[in-house]
PDB file of C-alpha atoms in Angstrom:
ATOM      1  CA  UNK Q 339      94.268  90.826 105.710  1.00 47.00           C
ATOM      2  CA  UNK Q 340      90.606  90.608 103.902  1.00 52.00           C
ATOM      3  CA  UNK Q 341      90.019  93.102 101.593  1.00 51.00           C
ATOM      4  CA  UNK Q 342      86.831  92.920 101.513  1.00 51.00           C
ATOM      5  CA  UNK Q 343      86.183  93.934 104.547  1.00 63.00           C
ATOM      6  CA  UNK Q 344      88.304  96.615 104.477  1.00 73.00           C
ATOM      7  CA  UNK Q 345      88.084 100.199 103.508  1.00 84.00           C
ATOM      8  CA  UNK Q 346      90.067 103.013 102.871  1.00 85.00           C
ATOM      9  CA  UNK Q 347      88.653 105.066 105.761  1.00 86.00           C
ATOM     10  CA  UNK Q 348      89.517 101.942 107.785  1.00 88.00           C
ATOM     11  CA  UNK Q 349      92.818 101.322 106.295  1.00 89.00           C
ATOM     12  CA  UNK Q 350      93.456 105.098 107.486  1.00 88.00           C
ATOM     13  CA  UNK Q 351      92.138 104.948 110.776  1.00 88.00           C
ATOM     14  CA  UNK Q 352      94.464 101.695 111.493  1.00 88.00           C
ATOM     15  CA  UNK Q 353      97.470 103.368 109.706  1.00 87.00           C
ATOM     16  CA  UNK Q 354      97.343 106.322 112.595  1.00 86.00           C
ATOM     17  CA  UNK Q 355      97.265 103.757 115.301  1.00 88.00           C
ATOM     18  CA  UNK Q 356     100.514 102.067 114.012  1.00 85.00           C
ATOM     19  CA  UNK Q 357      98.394  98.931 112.386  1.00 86.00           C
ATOM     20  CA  UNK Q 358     100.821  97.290 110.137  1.00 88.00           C
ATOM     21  CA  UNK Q 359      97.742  96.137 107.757  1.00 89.00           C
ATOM     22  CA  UNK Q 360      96.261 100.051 107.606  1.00 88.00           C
ATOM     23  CA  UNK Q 361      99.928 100.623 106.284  1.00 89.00           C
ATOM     24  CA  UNK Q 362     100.129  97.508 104.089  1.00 90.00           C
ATOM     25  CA  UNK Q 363      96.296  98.357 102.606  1.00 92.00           C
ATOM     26  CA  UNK Q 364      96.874 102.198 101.788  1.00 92.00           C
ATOM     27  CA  UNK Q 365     100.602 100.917 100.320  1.00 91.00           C
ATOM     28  CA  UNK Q 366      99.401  98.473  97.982  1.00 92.00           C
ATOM     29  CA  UNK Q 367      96.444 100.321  96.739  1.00 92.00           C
ATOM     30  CA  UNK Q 368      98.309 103.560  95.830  1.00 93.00           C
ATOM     31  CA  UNK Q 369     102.058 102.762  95.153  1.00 92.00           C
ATOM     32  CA  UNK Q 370     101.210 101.969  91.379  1.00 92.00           C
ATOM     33  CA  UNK Q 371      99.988 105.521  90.305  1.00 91.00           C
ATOM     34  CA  UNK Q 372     102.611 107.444  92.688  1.00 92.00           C
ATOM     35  CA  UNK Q 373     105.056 105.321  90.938  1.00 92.00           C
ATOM     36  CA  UNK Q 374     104.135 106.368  88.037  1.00 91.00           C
ATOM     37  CA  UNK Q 375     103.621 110.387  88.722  1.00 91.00           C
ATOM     38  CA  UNK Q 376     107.279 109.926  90.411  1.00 91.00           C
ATOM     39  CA  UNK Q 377     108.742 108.399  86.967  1.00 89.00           C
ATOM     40  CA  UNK Q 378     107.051 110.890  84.966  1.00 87.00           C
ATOM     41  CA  UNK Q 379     108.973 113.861  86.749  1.00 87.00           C
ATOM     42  CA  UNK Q 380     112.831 112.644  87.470  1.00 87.00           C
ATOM     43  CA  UNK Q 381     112.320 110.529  84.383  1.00 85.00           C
ATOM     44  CA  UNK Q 382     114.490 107.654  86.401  1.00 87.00           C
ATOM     45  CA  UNK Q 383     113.195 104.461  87.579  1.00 88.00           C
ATOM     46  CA  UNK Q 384     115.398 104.314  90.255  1.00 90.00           C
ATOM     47  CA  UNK Q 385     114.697 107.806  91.642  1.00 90.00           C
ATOM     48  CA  UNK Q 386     111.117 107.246  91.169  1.00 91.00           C
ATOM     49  CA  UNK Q 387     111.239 104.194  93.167  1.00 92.00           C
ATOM     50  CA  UNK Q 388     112.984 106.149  96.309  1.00 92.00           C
ATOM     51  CA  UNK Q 389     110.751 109.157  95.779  1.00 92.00           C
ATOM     52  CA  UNK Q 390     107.876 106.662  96.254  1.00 92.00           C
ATOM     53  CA  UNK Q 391     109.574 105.465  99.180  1.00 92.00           C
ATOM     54  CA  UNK Q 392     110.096 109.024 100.788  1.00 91.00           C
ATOM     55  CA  UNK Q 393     106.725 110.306  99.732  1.00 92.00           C
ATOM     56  CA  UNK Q 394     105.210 107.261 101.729  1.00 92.00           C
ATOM     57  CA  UNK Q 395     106.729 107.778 104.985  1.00 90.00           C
ATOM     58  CA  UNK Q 396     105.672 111.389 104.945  1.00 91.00           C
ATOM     59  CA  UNK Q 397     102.169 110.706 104.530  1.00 90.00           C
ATOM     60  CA  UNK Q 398     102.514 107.659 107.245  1.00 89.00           C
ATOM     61  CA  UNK Q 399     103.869 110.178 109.342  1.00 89.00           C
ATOM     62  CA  UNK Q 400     101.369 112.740 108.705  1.00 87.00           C
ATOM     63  CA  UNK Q 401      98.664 111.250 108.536  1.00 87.00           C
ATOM     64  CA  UNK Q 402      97.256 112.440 111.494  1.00 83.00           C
ATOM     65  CA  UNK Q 403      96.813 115.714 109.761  1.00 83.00           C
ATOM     66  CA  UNK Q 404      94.605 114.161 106.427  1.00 83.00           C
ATOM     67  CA  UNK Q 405      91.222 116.306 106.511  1.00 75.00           C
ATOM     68  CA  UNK Q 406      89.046 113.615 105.309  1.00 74.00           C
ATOM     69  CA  UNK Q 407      87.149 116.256 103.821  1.00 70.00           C
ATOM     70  CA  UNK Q 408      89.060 115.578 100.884  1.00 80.00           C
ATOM     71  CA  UNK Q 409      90.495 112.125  98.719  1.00 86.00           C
ATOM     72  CA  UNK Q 410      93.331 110.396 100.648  1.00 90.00           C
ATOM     73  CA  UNK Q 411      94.717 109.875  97.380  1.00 89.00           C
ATOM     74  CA  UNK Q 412      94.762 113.841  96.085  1.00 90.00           C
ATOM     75  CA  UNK Q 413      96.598 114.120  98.938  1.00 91.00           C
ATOM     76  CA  UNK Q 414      98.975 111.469  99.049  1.00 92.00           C
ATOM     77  CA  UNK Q 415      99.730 112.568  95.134  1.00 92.00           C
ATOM     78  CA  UNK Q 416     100.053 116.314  96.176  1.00 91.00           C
ATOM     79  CA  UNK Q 417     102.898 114.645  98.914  1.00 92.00           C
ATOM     80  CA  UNK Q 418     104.374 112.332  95.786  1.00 92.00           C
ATOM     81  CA  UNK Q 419     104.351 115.139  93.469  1.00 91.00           C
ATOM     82  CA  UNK Q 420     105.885 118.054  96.082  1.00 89.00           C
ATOM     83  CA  UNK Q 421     108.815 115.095  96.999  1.00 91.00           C
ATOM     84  CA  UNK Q 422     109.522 115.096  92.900  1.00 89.00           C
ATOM     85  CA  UNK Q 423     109.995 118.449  92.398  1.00 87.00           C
ATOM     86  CA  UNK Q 424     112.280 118.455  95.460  1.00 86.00           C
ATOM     87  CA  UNK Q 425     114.253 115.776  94.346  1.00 85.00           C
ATOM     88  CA  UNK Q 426     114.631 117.422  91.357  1.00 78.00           C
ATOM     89  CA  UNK Q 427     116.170 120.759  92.619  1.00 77.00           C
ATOM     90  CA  UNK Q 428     117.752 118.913  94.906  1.00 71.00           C
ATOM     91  CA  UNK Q 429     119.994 116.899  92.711  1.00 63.00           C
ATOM     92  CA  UNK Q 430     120.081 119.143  89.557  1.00 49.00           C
ATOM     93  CA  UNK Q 431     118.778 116.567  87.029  1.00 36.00           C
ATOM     94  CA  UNK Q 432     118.935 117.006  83.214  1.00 41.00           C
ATOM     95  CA  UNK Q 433     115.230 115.742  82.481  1.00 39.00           C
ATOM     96  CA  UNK Q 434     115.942 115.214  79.004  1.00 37.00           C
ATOM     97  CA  UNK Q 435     119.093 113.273  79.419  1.00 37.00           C
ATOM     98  CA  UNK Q 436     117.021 110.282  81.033  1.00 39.00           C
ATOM     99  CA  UNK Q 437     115.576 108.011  79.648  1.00 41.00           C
ATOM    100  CA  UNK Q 438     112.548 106.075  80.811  1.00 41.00           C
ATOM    101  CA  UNK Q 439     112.383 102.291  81.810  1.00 40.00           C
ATOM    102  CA  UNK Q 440     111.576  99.852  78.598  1.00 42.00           C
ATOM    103  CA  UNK Q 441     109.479  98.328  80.783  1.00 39.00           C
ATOM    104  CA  UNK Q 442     106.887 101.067  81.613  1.00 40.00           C
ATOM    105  CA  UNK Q 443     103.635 101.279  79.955  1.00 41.00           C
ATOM    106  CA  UNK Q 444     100.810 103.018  80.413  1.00 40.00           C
ATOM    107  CA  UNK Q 445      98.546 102.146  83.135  1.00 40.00           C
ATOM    108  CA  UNK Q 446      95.414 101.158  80.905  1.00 39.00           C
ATOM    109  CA  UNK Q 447      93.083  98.671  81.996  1.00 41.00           C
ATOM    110  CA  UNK Q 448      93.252  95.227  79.630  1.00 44.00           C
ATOM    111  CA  UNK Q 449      89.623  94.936  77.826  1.00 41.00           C
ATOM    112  CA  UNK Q 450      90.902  92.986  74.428  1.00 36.00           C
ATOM    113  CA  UNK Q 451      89.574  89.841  74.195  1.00 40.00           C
ATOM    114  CA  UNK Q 452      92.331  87.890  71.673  1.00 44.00           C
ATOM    115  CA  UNK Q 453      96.443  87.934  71.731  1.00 45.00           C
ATOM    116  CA  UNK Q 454      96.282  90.006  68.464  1.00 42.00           C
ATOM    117  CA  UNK Q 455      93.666  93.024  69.638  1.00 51.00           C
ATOM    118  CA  UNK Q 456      96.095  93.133  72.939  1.00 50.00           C
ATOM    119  CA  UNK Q 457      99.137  93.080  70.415  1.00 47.00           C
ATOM    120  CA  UNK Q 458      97.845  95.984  68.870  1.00 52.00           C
ATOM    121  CA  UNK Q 459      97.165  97.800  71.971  1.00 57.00           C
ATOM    122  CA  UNK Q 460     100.488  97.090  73.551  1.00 61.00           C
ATOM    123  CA  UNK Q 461     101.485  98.742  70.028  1.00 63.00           C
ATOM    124  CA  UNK Q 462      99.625 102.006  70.912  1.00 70.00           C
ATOM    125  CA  UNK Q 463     100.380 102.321  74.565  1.00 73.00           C
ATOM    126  CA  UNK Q 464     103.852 102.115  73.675  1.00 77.00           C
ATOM    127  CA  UNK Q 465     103.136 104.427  70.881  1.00 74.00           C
ATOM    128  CA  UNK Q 466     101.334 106.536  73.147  1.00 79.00           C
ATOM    129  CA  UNK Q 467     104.401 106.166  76.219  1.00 80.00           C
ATOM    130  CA  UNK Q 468     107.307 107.502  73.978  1.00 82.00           C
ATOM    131  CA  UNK Q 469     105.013 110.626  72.479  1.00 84.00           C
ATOM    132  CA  UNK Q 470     104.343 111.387  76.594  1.00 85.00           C
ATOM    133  CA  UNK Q 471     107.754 111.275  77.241  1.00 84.00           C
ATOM    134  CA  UNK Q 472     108.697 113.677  74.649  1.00 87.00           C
ATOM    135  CA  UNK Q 473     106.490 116.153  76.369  1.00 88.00           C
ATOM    136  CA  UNK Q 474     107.331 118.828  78.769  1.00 90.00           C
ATOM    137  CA  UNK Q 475     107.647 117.845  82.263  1.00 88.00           C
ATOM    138  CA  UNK Q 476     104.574 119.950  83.316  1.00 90.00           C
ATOM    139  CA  UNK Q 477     103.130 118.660  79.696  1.00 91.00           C
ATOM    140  CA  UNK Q 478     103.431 114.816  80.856  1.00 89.00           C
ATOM    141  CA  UNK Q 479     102.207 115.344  84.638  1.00 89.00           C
ATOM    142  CA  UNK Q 480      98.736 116.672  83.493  1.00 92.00           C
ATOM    143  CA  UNK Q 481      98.530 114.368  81.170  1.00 89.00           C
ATOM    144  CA  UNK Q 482      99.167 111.660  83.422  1.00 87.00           C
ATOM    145  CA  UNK Q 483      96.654 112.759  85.980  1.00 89.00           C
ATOM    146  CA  UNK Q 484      94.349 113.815  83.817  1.00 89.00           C
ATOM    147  CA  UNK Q 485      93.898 110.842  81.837  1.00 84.00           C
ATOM    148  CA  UNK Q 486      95.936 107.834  83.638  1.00 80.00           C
ATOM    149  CA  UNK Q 487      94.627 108.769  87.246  1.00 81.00           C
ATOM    150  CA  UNK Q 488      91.175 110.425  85.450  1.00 85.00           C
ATOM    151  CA  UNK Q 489      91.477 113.165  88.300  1.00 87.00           C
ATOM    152  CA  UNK Q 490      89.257 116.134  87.866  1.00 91.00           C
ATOM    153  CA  UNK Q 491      90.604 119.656  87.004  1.00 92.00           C
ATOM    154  CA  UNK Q 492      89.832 120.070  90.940  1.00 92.00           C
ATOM    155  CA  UNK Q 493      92.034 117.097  91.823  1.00 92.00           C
ATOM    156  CA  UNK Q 494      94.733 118.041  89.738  1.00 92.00           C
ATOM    157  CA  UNK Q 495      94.973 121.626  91.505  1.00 93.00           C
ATOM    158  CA  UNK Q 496      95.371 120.212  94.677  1.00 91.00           C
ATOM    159  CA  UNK Q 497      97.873 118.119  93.782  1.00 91.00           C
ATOM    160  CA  UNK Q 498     100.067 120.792  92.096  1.00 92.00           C
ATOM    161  CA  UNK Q 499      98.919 123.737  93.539  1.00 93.00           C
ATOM    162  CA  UNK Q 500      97.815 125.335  89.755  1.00 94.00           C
ATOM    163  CA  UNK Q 501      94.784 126.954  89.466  1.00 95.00           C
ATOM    164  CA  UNK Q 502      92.344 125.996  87.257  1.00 93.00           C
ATOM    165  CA  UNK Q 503      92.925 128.348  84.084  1.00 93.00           C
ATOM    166  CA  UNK Q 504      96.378 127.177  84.735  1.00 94.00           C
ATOM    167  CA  UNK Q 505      95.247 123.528  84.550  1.00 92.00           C
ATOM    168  CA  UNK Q 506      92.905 123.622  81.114  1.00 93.00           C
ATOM    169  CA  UNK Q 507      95.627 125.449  79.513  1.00 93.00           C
ATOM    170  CA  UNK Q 508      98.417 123.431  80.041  1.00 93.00           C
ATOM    171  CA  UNK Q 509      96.323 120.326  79.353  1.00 92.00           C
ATOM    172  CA  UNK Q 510      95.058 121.937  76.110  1.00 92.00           C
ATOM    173  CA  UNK Q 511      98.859 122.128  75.023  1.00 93.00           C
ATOM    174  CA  UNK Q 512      99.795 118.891  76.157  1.00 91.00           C
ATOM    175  CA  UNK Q 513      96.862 117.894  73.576  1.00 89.00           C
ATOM    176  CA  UNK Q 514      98.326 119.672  70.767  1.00 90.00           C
ATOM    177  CA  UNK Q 515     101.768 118.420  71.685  1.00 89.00           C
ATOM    178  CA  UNK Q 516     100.839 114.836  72.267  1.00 86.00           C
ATOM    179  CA  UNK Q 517      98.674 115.288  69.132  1.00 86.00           C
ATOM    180  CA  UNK Q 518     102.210 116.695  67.062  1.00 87.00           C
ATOM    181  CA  UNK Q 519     104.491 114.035  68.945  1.00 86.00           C
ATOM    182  CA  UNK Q 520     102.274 110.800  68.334  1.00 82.00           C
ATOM    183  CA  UNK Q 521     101.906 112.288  64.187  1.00 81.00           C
ATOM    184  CA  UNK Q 522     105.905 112.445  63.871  1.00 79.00           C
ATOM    185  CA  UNK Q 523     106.974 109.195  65.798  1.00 75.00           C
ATOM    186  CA  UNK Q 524     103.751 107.297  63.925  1.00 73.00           C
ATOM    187  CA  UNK Q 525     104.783 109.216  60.531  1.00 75.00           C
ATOM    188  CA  UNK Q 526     108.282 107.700  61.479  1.00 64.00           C
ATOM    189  CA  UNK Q 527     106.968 104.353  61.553  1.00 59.00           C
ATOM    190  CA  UNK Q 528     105.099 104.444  58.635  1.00 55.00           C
ATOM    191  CA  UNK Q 529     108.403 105.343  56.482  1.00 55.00           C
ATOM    192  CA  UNK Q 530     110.675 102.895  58.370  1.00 53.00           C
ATOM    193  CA  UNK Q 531     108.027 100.197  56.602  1.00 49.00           C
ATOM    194  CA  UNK Q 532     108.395 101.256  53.244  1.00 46.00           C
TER     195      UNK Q 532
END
């Protein structure tokens, strides 16, 4: 399949046809960041992984019904996000008895130009990964759309349903939060040097 010549609208428009590359196009440009909104909920890799999975073949199934009035990816995320919190009622997991994959990391794009500047900011993503996963569960999933994905205040309400006071507020005490968690675990590291 060329990408180039391909677009989301077009991907979409194949997908509801039963195109295998529509499918394949949509999959691959999107399974990253559900992936990661999935793992940021159950807090499992494995879940996350089969949420993914499940969260897919609803949309594939649906599609039919996307308004293209709006982002096929606010609403693919509202699908990922809606099969999370199921999953997690559904199976009664203790959040903060999971722990997250080692191999995560924040998805940040790589601008450093040497192997020590991309040291350092493997330092701080990690850094920056174990402070988010101290946070609340609501606490990490605005977080993570808000600055991961970059969706708007908008985006974010339509993929949680939260209204937009809702939104600021919650993201203003994720801030704080983040700001308290990434102070201990770095004051941490500064005394584990001494």
């Amino acid at each position: 399949m060329d990408e180039s010549n391909y677009s989301e609208d077009t991907a979409i428009e194949r997908a509801i046809v039963g195109d295998e590359n529509g499918y394949r196009y949509l999959l691959e440009k999107y399974k990253g960041f559900a992936f990661t909104i999935a793992l940021r909920i159950v807090k499992n890799g494995e879940d996350a992984e089969e949420i993914v999975q499940d969260a897919f073949i609803k949309a594939f199934k649906n599609l039919g019904r996307f308004k293209k009035a709006g982002k096929f990816s606010t609403w693919l995320y509202r699908i990922v996000y809606t099969t999370s919190l199921t999953s997690l009622r559904g199976r009664r997991l203790k959040l903060d008895s999971l722990d997250e994959p080692e191999n995560f990391q924040l998805i940040l794009p790589d601008t450093y130009a040497n192997g020590f500047e991309k040291l350092i900011k493997k330092d701080k993503i990690e850094f920056v990964n174990r402070a988010i996963s101290k946070l609340s569960e609501v606490e990490n999933i605005v977080i993570t759309l808000y600055y991961t994905n970059e969706c708007s205040i908008i985006e974010i309400g339509k993929i949680t349903g939260w209204n937009t006071s809702t939104i600021k507020t919650r993201l203003y005490r994720a801030r704080q939060n983040l700001y308290v968690e990434l102070s201990y675990l770095l004051k941490n590291e500064i005394n584990d040097l001494k």
